[in-house]
Tab-separated table of C-alpha atoms in Angstrom:
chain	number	residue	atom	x	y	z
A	26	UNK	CA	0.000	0.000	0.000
A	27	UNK	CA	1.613	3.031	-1.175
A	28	UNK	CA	1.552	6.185	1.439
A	29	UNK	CA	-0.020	9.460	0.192
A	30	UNK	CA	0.591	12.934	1.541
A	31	UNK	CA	3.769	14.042	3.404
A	32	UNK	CA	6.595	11.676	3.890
A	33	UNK	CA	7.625	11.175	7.417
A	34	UNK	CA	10.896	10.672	8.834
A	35	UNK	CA	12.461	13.695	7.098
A	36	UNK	CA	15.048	16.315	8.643
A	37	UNK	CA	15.529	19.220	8.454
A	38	UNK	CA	18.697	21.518	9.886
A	39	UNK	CA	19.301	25.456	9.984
A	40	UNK	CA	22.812	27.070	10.369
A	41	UNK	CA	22.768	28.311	13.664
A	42	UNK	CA	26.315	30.346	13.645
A	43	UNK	CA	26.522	33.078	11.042
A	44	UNK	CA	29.054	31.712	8.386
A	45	UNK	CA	31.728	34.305	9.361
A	46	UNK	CA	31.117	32.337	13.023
A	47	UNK	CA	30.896	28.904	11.648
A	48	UNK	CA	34.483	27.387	11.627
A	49	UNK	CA	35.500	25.401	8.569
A	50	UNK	CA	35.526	21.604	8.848
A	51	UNK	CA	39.351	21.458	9.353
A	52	UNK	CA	39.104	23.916	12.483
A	53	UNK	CA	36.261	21.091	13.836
A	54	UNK	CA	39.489	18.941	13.706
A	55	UNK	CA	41.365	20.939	15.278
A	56	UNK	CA	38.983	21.777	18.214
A	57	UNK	CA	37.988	18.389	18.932
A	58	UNK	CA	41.324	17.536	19.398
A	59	UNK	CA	41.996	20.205	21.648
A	60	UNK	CA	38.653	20.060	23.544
A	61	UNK	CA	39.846	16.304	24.137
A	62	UNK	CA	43.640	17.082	25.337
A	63	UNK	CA	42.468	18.674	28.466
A	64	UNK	CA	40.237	15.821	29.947
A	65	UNK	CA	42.349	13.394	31.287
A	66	UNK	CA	45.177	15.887	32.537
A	67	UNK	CA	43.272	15.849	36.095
A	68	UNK	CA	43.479	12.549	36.921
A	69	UNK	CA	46.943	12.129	35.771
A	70	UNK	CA	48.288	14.957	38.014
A	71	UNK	CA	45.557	13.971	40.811
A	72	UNK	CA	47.729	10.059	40.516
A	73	UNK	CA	50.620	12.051	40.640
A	74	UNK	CA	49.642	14.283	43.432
A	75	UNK	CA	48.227	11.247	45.676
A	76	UNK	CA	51.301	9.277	44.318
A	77	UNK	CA	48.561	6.255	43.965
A	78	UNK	CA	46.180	5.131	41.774
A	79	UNK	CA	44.043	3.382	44.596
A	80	UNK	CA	40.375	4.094	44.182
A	81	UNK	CA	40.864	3.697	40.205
A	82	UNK	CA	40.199	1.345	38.061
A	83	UNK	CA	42.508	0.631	35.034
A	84	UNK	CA	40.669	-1.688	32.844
A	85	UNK	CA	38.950	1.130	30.941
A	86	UNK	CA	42.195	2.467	29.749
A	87	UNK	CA	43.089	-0.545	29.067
A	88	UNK	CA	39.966	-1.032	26.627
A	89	UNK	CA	40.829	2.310	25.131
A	90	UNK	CA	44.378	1.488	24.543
A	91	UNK	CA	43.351	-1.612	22.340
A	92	UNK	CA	40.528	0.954	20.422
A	93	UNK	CA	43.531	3.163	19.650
A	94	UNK	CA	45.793	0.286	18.390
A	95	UNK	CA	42.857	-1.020	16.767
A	96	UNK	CA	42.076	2.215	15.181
A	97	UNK	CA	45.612	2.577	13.943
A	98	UNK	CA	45.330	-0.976	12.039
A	99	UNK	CA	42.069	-0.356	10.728
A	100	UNK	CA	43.910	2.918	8.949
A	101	UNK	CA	47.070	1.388	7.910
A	102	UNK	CA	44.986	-1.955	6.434
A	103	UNK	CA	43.028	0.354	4.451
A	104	UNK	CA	45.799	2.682	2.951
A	105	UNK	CA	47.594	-1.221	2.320
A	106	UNK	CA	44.381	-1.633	0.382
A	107	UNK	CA	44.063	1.650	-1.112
A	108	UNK	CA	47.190	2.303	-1.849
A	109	UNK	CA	47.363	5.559	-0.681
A	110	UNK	CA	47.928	6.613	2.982
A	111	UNK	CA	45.658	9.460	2.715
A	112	UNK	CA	43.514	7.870	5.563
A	113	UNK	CA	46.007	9.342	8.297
A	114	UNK	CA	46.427	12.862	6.438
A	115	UNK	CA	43.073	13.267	5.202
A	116	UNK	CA	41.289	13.017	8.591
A	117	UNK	CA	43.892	14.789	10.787
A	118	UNK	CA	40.829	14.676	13.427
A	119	UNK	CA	40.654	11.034	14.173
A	120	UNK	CA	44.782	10.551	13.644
A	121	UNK	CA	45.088	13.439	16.342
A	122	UNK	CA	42.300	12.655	18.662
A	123	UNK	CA	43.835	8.575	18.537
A	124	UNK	CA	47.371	9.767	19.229
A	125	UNK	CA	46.462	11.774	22.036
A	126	UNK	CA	43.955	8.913	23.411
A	127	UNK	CA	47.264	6.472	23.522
A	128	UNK	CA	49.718	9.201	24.653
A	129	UNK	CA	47.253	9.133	27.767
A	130	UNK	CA	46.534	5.621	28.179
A	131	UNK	CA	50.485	4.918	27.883
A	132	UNK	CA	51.168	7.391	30.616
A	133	UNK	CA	47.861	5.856	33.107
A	134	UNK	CA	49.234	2.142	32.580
A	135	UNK	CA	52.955	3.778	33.656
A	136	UNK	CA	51.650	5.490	36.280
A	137	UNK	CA	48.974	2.305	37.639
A	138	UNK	CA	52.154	-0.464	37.066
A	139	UNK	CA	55.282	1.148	37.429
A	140	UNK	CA	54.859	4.044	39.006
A	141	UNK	CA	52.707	3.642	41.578
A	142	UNK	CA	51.868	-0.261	42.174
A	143	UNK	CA	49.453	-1.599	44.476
A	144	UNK	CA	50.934	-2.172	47.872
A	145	UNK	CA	51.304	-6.171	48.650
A	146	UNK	CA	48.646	-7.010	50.919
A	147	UNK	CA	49.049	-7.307	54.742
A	148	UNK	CA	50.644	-10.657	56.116
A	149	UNK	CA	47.149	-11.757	58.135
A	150	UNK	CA	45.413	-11.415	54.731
A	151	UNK	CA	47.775	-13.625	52.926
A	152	UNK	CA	48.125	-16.252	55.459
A	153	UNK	CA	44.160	-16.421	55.932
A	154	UNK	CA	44.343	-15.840	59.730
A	155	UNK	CA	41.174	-15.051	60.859
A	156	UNK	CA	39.788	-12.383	63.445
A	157	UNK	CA	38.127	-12.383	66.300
A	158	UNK	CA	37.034	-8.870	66.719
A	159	UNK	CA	33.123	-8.610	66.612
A	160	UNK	CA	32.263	-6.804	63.413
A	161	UNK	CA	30.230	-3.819	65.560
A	162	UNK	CA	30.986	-2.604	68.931
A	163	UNK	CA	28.340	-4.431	71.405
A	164	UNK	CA	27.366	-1.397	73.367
A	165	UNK	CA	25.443	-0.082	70.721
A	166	UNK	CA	22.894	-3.280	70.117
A	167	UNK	CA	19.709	-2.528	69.690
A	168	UNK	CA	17.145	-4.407	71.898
């Protein structure tokens, strides 16, 4: 059954900025890349700072560590295929924003292995005595 009237489903978009506002797509590139840079500079001086990464968990940069190598073979299988390595120049974006997602994730795993490593746990943990402390101090049981 074929629809009549309007179609449905359809878009549409105004230019908000003035085009003397609106930056050119390279300048998006550009300012994606820097609006990224400044994200993950806290908690690497906040590590620094506490000289632990206690509290933190490390298998999300981990995860983005293998997108960024990933990302990098994806690019240099294609230009293998293409024969042209214009997929790491032609979208300085995604080359810059990947390059500064490793640079990061190289400098958390240094910080979470070799700089700061989790302490060794205490000896009663590791030998499995157990204590006899009550859990909760009996003078405050409720009757």
């Amino acid at each position: 059954m074929k629809r009549e009237g309007k179609q449905h489903g359809m878009v549409r978009t105004y230019r908000i900025l003035p085009p003397s506002l609106n930056p050119r797509p390279e300048a998006r590139q550009g300012a994606l890349s820097a609006i990224c840079i400044p994200s993950p500079i806290p908690q690497a001086k906040m590590n620094f700072t506490r000289k632990s990464t206690v509290g933190w968990s490390i298998g999300n940069i981990l995860l983005d560590f293998g997108g960024g190598l990933a990302n990098y073979l994806q690019m240099v299988i294609q230009s293998i295929d293409q024969n042209s390595w214009v997929n790491f120049y032609g979208n300085i974006g995604k080359t810059l924003l990947s390059l500064i997602s490793i640079f990061f994730d190289i400098l958390f795993m240094f910080q979470h292995y070799v700089l700061y490593p989790e302490k060794k746990a205490s000896k009663s943990v590791e030998t499995g005595e157990e204590s006899n402390e009550p859990l909760m101090d009996p003078s405050h049981e409720h009757v």
